[in-house]
XYZ file of N, CA, C and O in Angstrom:
704
model
N 0.841 -1.170 0.000
C 0.000 0.000 0.000
C 0.893 1.243 0.000
O 1.906 1.277 0.682
N 0.463 2.238 -0.725
C 1.181 3.506 -0.794
C 0.341 4.595 -0.139
O -0.877 4.469 -0.013
N 0.993 5.679 0.238
C 0.311 6.791 0.905
C -0.812 7.338 0.031
O -1.901 7.630 0.510
N -0.547 7.446 -1.252
C -1.523 7.992 -2.189
C -2.801 7.142 -2.237
O -3.863 7.625 -2.635
N -2.722 5.877 -1.800
C -3.879 4.984 -1.791
C -4.815 5.227 -0.615
O -5.887 4.621 -0.546
N -4.418 6.095 0.332
C -5.261 6.347 1.501
C -5.289 5.172 2.450
O -6.349 4.578 2.683
N -4.139 4.809 3.031
C -4.109 3.660 3.943
C -5.145 3.821 5.055
O -5.371 4.927 5.548
N -5.754 2.715 5.426
C -6.826 2.765 6.424
C -6.779 1.531 7.307
O -6.244 0.496 6.931
N -7.365 1.693 8.477
C -7.504 0.573 9.400
C -8.816 0.752 10.157
O -9.246 1.891 10.408
N -9.450 -0.368 10.497
C -10.687 -0.349 11.267
C -10.648 -1.470 12.293
O -10.194 -2.577 11.991
N -11.110 -1.164 13.480
C -11.203 -2.143 14.561
C -12.622 -2.084 15.108
O -13.272 -1.044 15.057
N -13.094 -3.193 15.659
C -14.410 -3.167 16.288
C -14.483 -4.202 17.395
O -13.660 -5.118 17.452
N -15.464 -4.006 18.263
C -15.744 -4.983 19.308
C -17.163 -4.804 19.802
O -17.800 -3.781 19.562
N -17.657 -5.843 20.466
C -19.005 -5.808 21.035
C -18.931 -5.269 22.449
O -18.032 -5.642 23.209
N -19.876 -4.421 22.797
C -19.979 -3.895 24.155
C -21.325 -4.305 24.725
O -22.358 -4.093 24.071
N -21.309 -4.876 25.908
C -22.540 -5.228 26.605
C -22.975 -3.996 27.396
O -22.906 -3.952 28.618
N -23.344 -2.963 26.659
C -23.664 -1.673 27.274
C -24.744 -0.985 26.467
O -24.928 -1.247 25.274
N -25.430 -0.082 27.128
C -26.459 0.727 26.492
C -25.814 1.583 25.397
O -24.866 2.328 25.672
N -26.301 1.491 24.160
C -25.725 2.304 23.088
C -25.712 3.800 23.399
O -24.790 4.506 22.982
N -26.688 4.289 24.163
C -26.705 5.714 24.525
C -25.489 6.061 25.382
O -24.888 7.133 25.228
N -25.111 5.162 26.280
C -23.910 5.382 27.106
C -22.651 5.355 26.239
O -21.748 6.170 26.410
N -22.590 4.431 25.304
C -21.432 4.336 24.418
C -21.334 5.603 23.572
O -20.245 6.172 23.406
N -22.460 6.077 23.059
C -22.465 7.309 22.262
C -21.926 8.484 23.095
O -21.115 9.279 22.610
N -22.358 8.567 24.323
C -21.878 9.631 25.223
C -20.348 9.570 25.357
O -19.681 10.598 25.336
N -19.809 8.386 25.463
C -18.361 8.228 25.617
C -17.603 8.551 24.333
O -16.606 9.271 24.369
N -18.064 8.042 23.189
C -17.299 8.256 21.957
C -17.357 9.698 21.475
O -16.469 10.142 20.743
N -18.360 10.432 21.881
C -18.450 11.835 21.470
C -17.784 12.773 22.474
O -17.801 13.989 22.282
N -17.175 12.226 23.508
C -16.384 13.012 24.466
C -14.970 13.113 23.903
O -14.188 12.166 23.993
N -14.625 14.257 23.315
C -13.331 14.379 22.629
C -12.143 14.267 23.571
O -11.026 14.008 23.128
N -12.361 14.432 24.867
C -11.260 14.326 25.824
C -10.974 12.874 26.224
O -9.892 12.571 26.718
N -11.911 11.987 26.009
C -11.758 10.601 26.447
C -10.545 9.892 25.845
O -9.812 9.217 26.573
N -10.259 10.025 24.543
C -9.116 9.295 23.989
C -7.768 9.641 24.633
O -6.849 8.815 24.607
N -7.663 10.808 25.232
C -6.414 11.182 25.911
C -6.082 10.151 26.992
O -4.911 9.848 27.231
N -7.104 9.587 27.622
C -6.902 8.610 28.694
C -6.249 7.324 28.200
O -5.614 6.614 28.980
N -6.421 7.020 26.919
C -5.966 5.734 26.398
C -4.847 5.846 25.370
O -4.288 4.838 24.962
N -4.543 7.052 24.927
C -3.599 7.252 23.832
C -2.187 7.534 24.321
O -1.990 8.281 25.275
N -1.217 6.984 23.612
C 0.181 7.312 23.897
C 0.619 8.527 23.084
O 1.700 9.057 23.301
N -0.218 8.977 22.158
C 0.137 10.069 21.248
C -0.646 11.355 21.521
O -0.087 12.447 21.524
N -1.939 11.251 21.726
C -2.786 12.423 21.973
C -2.604 12.876 23.413
O -2.813 12.101 24.343
N -2.218 14.131 23.586
C -1.922 14.658 24.926
C -3.058 15.471 25.529
O -3.326 15.384 26.714
N -3.704 16.307 24.698
C -4.816 17.113 25.208
C -5.648 17.618 24.037
O -5.154 17.703 22.920
N -6.902 17.937 24.320
C -7.821 18.469 23.317
C -8.686 19.549 23.954
O -8.849 19.579 25.180
N -9.228 20.419 23.113
C -10.170 21.424 23.599
C -11.048 21.865 22.445
O -10.633 21.869 21.287
N -12.278 22.218 22.799
C -13.205 22.730 21.804
C -12.761 24.113 21.357
O -12.193 24.877 22.137
N -13.038 24.449 20.113
C -12.738 25.764 19.550
C -14.030 26.510 19.231
O -15.110 25.909 19.208
N -13.900 27.787 18.973
C -15.012 28.625 18.496
C -16.189 28.673 19.473
O -17.333 28.860 19.050
N -15.924 28.482 20.752
C -17.001 28.536 21.743
C -17.857 27.286 21.818
O -18.836 27.255 22.562
N -17.515 26.255 21.068
C -18.282 25.002 21.142
C -18.116 24.382 22.516
O -17.046 24.465 23.117
N -19.175 23.757 22.975
C -19.132 23.088 24.273
C -19.398 21.596 24.142
O -19.449 20.887 25.134
N -19.578 21.149 22.933
C -19.846 19.740 22.723
C -19.918 19.430 21.251
O -19.851 20.324 20.397
N -20.066 18.153 20.942
C -20.029 17.729 19.547
C -21.295 18.096 18.775
O -22.408 17.993 19.296
N -21.094 18.555 17.562
C -22.178 18.790 16.613
C -21.532 18.943 15.247
O -20.330 19.221 15.134
N -22.304 18.746 14.220
C -21.796 18.861 12.866
C -21.175 20.248 12.671
O -21.779 21.264 13.016
N -19.943 20.279 12.166
C -19.244 21.534 11.910
C -18.409 22.051 13.066
O -17.598 22.954 12.879
N -18.592 21.509 14.263
C -17.796 21.960 15.416
C -16.334 21.606 15.186
O -16.002 20.657 14.479
N -15.455 22.408 15.805
C -14.016 22.188 15.651
C -13.372 21.995 17.026
O -13.826 22.574 18.009
N -12.309 21.199 17.042
C -11.534 21.042 18.264
C -10.064 20.942 17.927
O -9.679 20.528 16.839
N -9.257 21.364 18.893
C -7.805 21.373 18.740
C -7.219 20.214 19.520
O -7.638 19.937 20.642
N -6.248 19.546 18.926
C -5.548 18.466 19.593
C -4.059 18.747 19.641
O -3.513 19.410 18.758
N -3.424 18.254 20.674
C -1.972 18.357 20.815
C -1.435 16.944 20.954
O -1.894 16.175 21.792
N -0.470 16.614 20.093
C 0.061 15.267 19.994
C 1.556 15.255 20.234
O 2.229 16.274 20.054
N 2.062 14.067 20.562
C 3.502 13.875 20.747
C 3.838 12.458 20.318
O 3.103 11.518 20.615
N 4.952 12.342 19.588
C 5.434 11.037 19.148
C 6.958 11.072 19.193
O 7.554 12.069 18.786
N 7.597 10.011 19.671
C 9.061 10.024 19.784
C 9.782 10.361 18.474
O 10.809 11.040 18.494
N 9.263 9.927 17.349
C 9.940 10.174 16.071
C 9.640 11.552 15.482
O 10.369 12.026 14.625
N 8.571 12.197 15.952
C 8.131 13.452 15.326
C 8.088 14.641 16.265
O 7.858 15.762 15.820
N 8.239 14.412 17.559
C 8.120 15.514 18.509
C 6.665 15.849 18.773
O 5.805 14.971 18.771
N 6.390 17.141 18.957
C 5.032 17.595 19.286
C 4.445 18.384 18.121
O 5.173 19.050 17.394
N 3.118 18.302 17.979
C 2.429 19.083 16.960
C 0.983 19.286 17.366
O 0.454 18.627 18.233
N 0.374 20.248 16.679
C -1.015 20.633 16.933
C -1.853 20.277 15.721
O -1.383 20.368 14.586
N -3.095 19.883 15.971
C -4.053 19.623 14.895
C -5.329 20.408 15.169
O -5.597 20.806 16.305
N -6.103 20.609 14.131
C -7.461 21.121 14.272
C -8.366 20.144 13.541
O -8.110 19.802 12.378
N -9.389 19.688 14.238
C -10.324 18.714 13.667
C -11.687 19.359 13.464
O -12.114 20.190 14.262
N -12.343 18.948 12.394
C -13.693 19.406 12.050
C -14.615 18.197 12.089
O -14.325 17.184 11.428
N -15.706 18.296 12.809
C -16.685 17.209 12.826
C -17.452 17.238 11.507
O -18.092 18.241 11.177
N -17.353 16.143 10.768
C -17.979 16.060 9.447
C -19.115 15.039 9.383
O -19.866 15.006 8.409
N -19.231 14.186 10.418
C -20.357 13.251 10.529
C -20.845 13.277 11.965
O -20.068 13.110 12.892
N -22.124 13.509 12.134
C -22.722 13.482 13.457
C -24.139 12.981 13.304
O -25.101 13.748 13.241
N -24.259 11.676 13.169
C -25.544 11.020 12.985
C -25.884 10.300 14.285
O -25.650 9.096 14.415
N -26.383 11.060 15.256
C -26.661 10.520 16.587
C -27.749 9.462 16.502
O -28.764 9.697 15.846
N -27.583 8.338 17.122
C -26.464 7.840 17.910
C -25.651 6.777 17.174
O -25.273 5.763 17.763
N -25.358 6.994 15.902
C -24.702 5.944 15.132
C -23.312 6.281 14.617
O -22.439 5.415 14.633
N -23.088 7.492 14.104
C -21.812 7.807 13.468
C -21.289 9.152 13.957
O -22.010 10.161 13.937
N -20.032 9.133 14.405
C -19.328 10.343 14.821
C -18.002 10.352 14.063
O -17.171 9.466 14.254
N -17.822 11.327 13.167
C -16.620 11.364 12.355
C -16.033 12.757 12.260
O -16.754 13.754 12.295
N -14.706 12.820 12.116
C -14.025 14.105 12.028
C -12.810 13.998 11.117
O -12.242 12.921 10.945
N -12.453 15.118 10.517
C -11.238 15.205 9.718
C -10.201 15.987 10.508
O -10.536 16.896 11.267
N -8.944 15.610 10.322
C -7.830 16.209 11.056
C -6.971 17.017 10.090
O -6.575 16.510 9.037
N -6.704 18.258 10.488
C -5.906 19.165 9.663
C -4.630 19.565 10.391
O -4.558 19.513 11.619
N -3.674 19.999 9.623
C -2.375 20.470 10.108
C -2.362 22.004 9.974
O -1.876 22.539 8.983
N -2.909 22.724 10.957
C -3.086 24.174 10.807
C -1.775 24.956 10.734
O -1.753 26.078 10.226
N -0.703 24.376 11.220
C 0.588 25.064 11.227
C 1.470 24.663 10.054
O 2.620 25.077 9.973
N 0.946 23.828 9.162
C 1.678 23.326 8.000
C 3.001 22.678 8.404
O 3.996 22.763 7.696
N 3.008 22.020 9.527
C 4.221 21.363 10.034
C 4.706 20.258 9.100
O 5.886 19.987 9.001
N 3.762 19.628 8.412
C 4.124 18.486 7.579
C 4.187 18.821 6.092
O 4.368 17.944 5.263
N 3.996 20.095 5.749
C 4.194 20.545 4.379
C 3.066 20.249 3.417
O 3.294 20.165 2.209
N 1.855 20.146 3.905
C 0.716 19.867 3.024
C 0.040 21.105 2.477
O -0.934 21.002 1.747
N 0.546 22.285 2.847
C -0.079 23.525 2.393
C -1.165 23.975 3.346
O -1.290 23.455 4.453
N -1.950 24.952 2.916
C -3.004 25.484 3.792
C -3.976 24.391 4.244
O -4.314 23.495 3.466
N -4.400 24.474 5.497
C -5.352 23.508 6.042
C -6.667 23.591 5.274
O -7.236 24.671 5.139
N -7.130 22.444 4.785
C -8.335 22.391 3.960
C -9.130 21.147 4.353
O -8.663 20.022 4.132
N -10.321 21.329 4.948
C -11.116 20.160 5.363
C -11.439 19.188 4.235
O -11.703 18.019 4.497
N -11.395 19.640 2.988
C -11.662 18.712 1.888
C -10.432 17.863 1.545
O -10.527 16.926 0.768
N -9.274 18.204 2.140
C -8.033 17.438 1.955
C -7.364 17.236 3.319
O -6.320 17.805 3.603
N -7.983 16.417 4.173
C -7.458 16.235 5.527
C -6.204 15.365 5.561
O -5.907 14.628 4.616
N -5.513 15.443 6.685
C -4.407 14.529 6.943
C -4.924 13.161 7.352
O -4.269 12.145 7.132
N -6.105 13.133 7.937
C -6.724 11.865 8.341
C -8.216 12.086 8.545
O -8.656 13.197 8.844
N -8.960 11.007 8.381
C -10.398 11.009 8.646
C -10.673 9.885 9.634
O -10.353 8.724 9.369
N -11.223 10.257 10.794
C -11.508 9.308 11.865
C -13.011 9.135 12.008
O -13.782 10.066 11.743
N -13.422 7.963 12.504
C -14.848 7.730 12.696
C -15.100 6.639 13.736
O -14.352 5.666 13.813
N -16.168 6.859 14.506
C -16.762 5.811 15.334
C -18.114 5.490 14.721
O -18.834 6.383 14.280
N -18.464 4.205 14.727
C -19.781 3.775 14.255
C -20.343 2.798 15.286
O -19.668 1.842 15.678
N -21.578 3.042 15.703
C -22.267 2.171 16.662
C -23.422 1.476 15.957
O -24.185 2.109 15.224
N -23.557 0.187 16.223
C -24.649 -0.595 15.670
C -25.232 -1.432 16.801
O -24.490 -2.157 17.475
N -26.529 -1.332 17.016
C -27.174 -2.148 18.045
C -26.933 -3.620 17.734
O -27.021 -4.046 16.575
N -26.616 -4.389 18.799
C -26.280 -5.802 18.584
C -26.397 -6.571 19.897
O -25.778 -6.189 20.887
N -27.157 -7.631 19.909
C -27.217 -8.574 21.034
C -27.351 -7.899 22.396
O -26.582 -8.183 23.311
N -28.301 -7.004 22.540
C -28.529 -6.363 23.827
C -27.503 -5.296 24.186
O -27.536 -4.734 25.270
N -26.629 -4.999 23.308
C -25.615 -3.961 23.509
C -25.361 -3.297 22.174
O -26.296 -2.932 21.467
N -24.096 -3.171 21.820
C -23.788 -2.603 20.506
C -22.411 -3.038 20.040
O -21.565 -3.456 20.832
N -22.219 -2.952 18.749
C -20.905 -3.136 18.141
C -20.372 -1.740 17.889
O -21.045 -0.909 17.307
N -19.152 -1.509 18.359
C -18.495 -0.218 18.186
C -17.299 -0.407 17.271
O -16.420 -1.221 17.547
N -17.296 0.322 16.165
C -16.136 0.282 15.280
C -15.452 1.643 15.312
O -16.086 2.674 15.520
N -14.157 1.598 15.128
C -13.311 2.791 15.140
C -12.423 2.684 13.911
O -11.776 1.649 13.710
N -12.430 3.713 13.067
C -11.655 3.632 11.840
C -10.903 4.926 11.581
O -11.273 5.993 12.082
N -9.852 4.808 10.786
C -9.083 5.964 10.328
C -8.616 5.698 8.905
O -8.284 4.564 8.550
N -8.642 6.747 8.121
C -8.073 6.736 6.772
C -7.061 7.870 6.737
O -7.371 8.998 7.087
N -5.840 7.576 6.335
C -4.765 8.555 6.308
C -4.742 9.247 4.951
O -4.885 8.599 3.918
N -4.527 10.560 4.986
C -4.416 11.353 3.776
C -5.751 11.927 3.361
O -6.744 11.767 4.056
N -5.771 12.633 2.255
C -4.728 12.730 1.246
C -3.619 13.754 1.555
O -2.544 13.692 0.975
N -3.882 14.691 2.478
C -2.855 15.687 2.782
C -1.703 15.054 3.557
O -1.846 13.973 4.142
N -0.592 15.733 3.589
C 0.601 15.233 4.269
C 0.391 15.205 5.783
O -0.305 16.028 6.346
N 1.061 14.228 6.399
C 1.047 14.054 7.851
C 2.473 13.750 8.294
O 3.394 13.713 7.478
N 2.631 13.470 9.573
C 3.934 13.046 10.071
C 4.431 11.799 9.365
O 5.634 11.613 9.163
N 3.510 10.936 8.960
C 3.894 9.740 8.209
C 4.600 10.115 6.905
O 5.544 9.452 6.487
N 4.168 11.204 6.307
C 4.810 11.674 5.070
C 6.276 11.993 5.304
O 7.132 11.699 4.456
N 6.576 12.606 6.451
C 7.966 12.948 6.750
C 8.833 11.698 6.876
O 9.976 11.676 6.414
N 8.285 10.673 7.494
C 9.025 9.416 7.646
C 9.250 8.780 6.273
O 10.349 8.308 5.971
N 8.234 8.787 5.443
C 8.372 8.227 4.091
C 9.391 9.025 3.282
O 10.183 8.448 2.536
N 9.395 10.350 3.443
C 10.362 11.187 2.718
C 11.800 10.766 3.011
O 12.663 10.852 2.139
N 12.061 10.318 4.240
C 13.412 9.918 4.638
C 13.844 8.594 4.015
O 15.042 8.338 3.876
N 12.875 7.750 3.683
C 13.200 6.420 3.134
C 12.099 5.987 2.164
O 11.352 5.044 2.435
N 11.972 6.669 1.031
C 10.868 6.354 0.118
C 10.871 4.913 -0.386
O 9.812 4.369 -0.707
N 12.020 4.300 -0.411
C 12.086 2.904 -0.866
C 11.424 1.947 0.132
O 11.152 0.788 -0.203
N 11.152 2.421 1.336
C 10.509 1.593 2.366
C 9.079 2.054 2.668
O 8.525 1.736 3.728
N 8.480 2.774 1.742
C 7.150 3.348 1.969
C 6.135 2.312 2.443
O 5.420 2.548 3.429
N 6.054 1.182 1.784
C 5.052 0.178 2.158
C 5.290 -0.350 3.565
O 4.342 -0.528 4.332
N 6.536 -0.586 3.920
C 6.858 -1.073 5.267
C 6.532 -0.013 6.322
O 6.007 -0.335 7.394
N 6.848 1.240 6.026
C 6.570 2.343 6.948
C 5.062 2.433 7.191
O 4.602 2.556 8.327
N 4.294 2.348 6.122
C 2.835 2.417 6.247
C 2.307 1.222 7.028
O 1.448 1.383 7.907
N 2.808 0.037 6.752
C 2.365 -1.155 7.492
C 2.631 -1.004 8.989
O 1.778 -1.357 9.814
N 3.813 -0.480 9.343
C 4.136 -0.271 10.763
C 3.192 0.759 11.393
O 2.736 0.571 12.522
N 2.913 1.840 10.663
C 2.019 2.868 11.216
C 0.610 2.332 11.382
O -0.038 2.586 12.399
N 0.124 1.595 10.400
C -1.218 1.021 10.526
C -1.291 0.036 11.686
O -2.294 -0.001 12.411
N -0.243 -0.739 11.897
C -0.220 -1.674 13.030
C -0.243 -0.908 14.350
O -0.961 -1.287 15.284
N 0.526 0.189 14.440
C 0.536 1.003 15.662
C -0.826 1.650 15.881
O -1.326 1.693 17.015
N -1.438 2.137 14.815
C -2.783 2.723 14.941
C -3.791 1.670 15.364
O -4.647 1.931 16.213
N -3.699 0.478 14.796
C -4.611 -0.614 15.167
C -4.484 -0.926 16.662
O -5.492 -1.060 17.365
N -3.262 -1.002 17.158
C -3.054 -1.269 18.584
C -3.646 -0.149 19.440
O -4.317 -0.410 20.442
N -3.393 1.090 19.048
C -3.901 2.232 19.822
C -5.425 2.295 19.775
O -6.075 2.581 20.794
N -6.001 2.020 18.627
C -7.456 2.038 18.498
C -8.083 0.913 19.306
O -9.133 1.100 19.931
N -7.449 -0.246 19.311
C -7.941 -1.369 20.120
C -7.899 -1.006 21.598
O -8.857 -1.283 22.341
N -6.817 -0.381 22.043
C -6.728 0.070 23.437
C -7.855 1.047 23.765
O -8.468 0.970 24.839
N -8.128 1.969 22.851
C -9.203 2.943 23.069
C -10.549 2.247 23.141
O -11.354 2.528 24.043
N -10.812 1.336 22.209
C -12.085 0.614 22.235
C -12.246 -0.181 23.526
O -13.322 -0.203 24.126
N -11.185 -0.847 23.973
C -11.264 -1.615 25.216
C -11.469 -0.687 26.415
O -12.194 -1.034 27.352
N -10.846 0.488 26.381
C -11.059 1.464 27.449
C -12.494 1.938 27.481
O -13.108 2.070 28.548
N -13.056 2.207 26.304
C -14.457 2.625 26.232
C -15.351 1.510 26.740
O -16.295 1.755 27.489
N -15.055 0.261 26.341
C -15.862 -0.856 26.815
C -15.822 -0.945 28.337
O -16.848 -1.123 28.993
N -14.629 -0.804 28.916
C -14.507 -0.856 30.365
C -15.359 0.197 31.054
O -16.015 -0.081 32.067
N -15.374 1.399 30.521
C -16.188 2.473 31.097
C -17.677 2.249 30.851
O -18.504 2.451 31.745
N -18.018 1.841 29.637
C -19.422 1.692 29.273
C -20.108 0.550 30.013
O -21.297 0.628 30.314
N -19.338 -0.495 30.306
C -19.935 -1.678 30.953
C -19.963 -1.565 32.462
O -20.557 -2.430 33.113
N -19.367 -0.533 33.020
C -19.412 -0.331 34.476
C -20.803 0.147 34.879
O -21.388 0.981 34.200
N -21.289 -0.334 36.016
C -22.559 0.225 36.502
C -22.348 1.678 36.917
O -21.278 2.033 37.412
N -23.328 2.486 36.669
C -23.225 3.909 37.045
C -23.564 4.116 38.480
O -24.353 3.566 39.092
């Protein structure tokens, strides 16, 4: 797989929990900070106090190979209580993709909930590109290893997404 192909990964699991509770958790933009080794903090922008179509939030990330960077995300799917999706932009042009443009994100993330067996199935997905990201910088250093670099990043994302899903399951299945 090449970067231009839009590498993607999706993970899912069943939660023995009320879908309304799961929706509440997945739409809490601060929750992934608890489970992520990369995302450090997030905050709503433009006076938003919660998720809705068009709302924006800022994220601050850190990775040993890339250092620290800031993102701005735009909510592009908000189909309560089934789909929550956002695109991630590089507002500081740290990765050289040019002006931040929601129609050309660095990544597109999504949660999807489907009622299932008295609970729900929760899927978490990401598609990288088409704009440049930190992954682009790594590929630039060793273009002959592009496919291997992408495979490693997708594996790391899969592990992180699985950790997040399991964390959400742990919270959602707890009695209130």
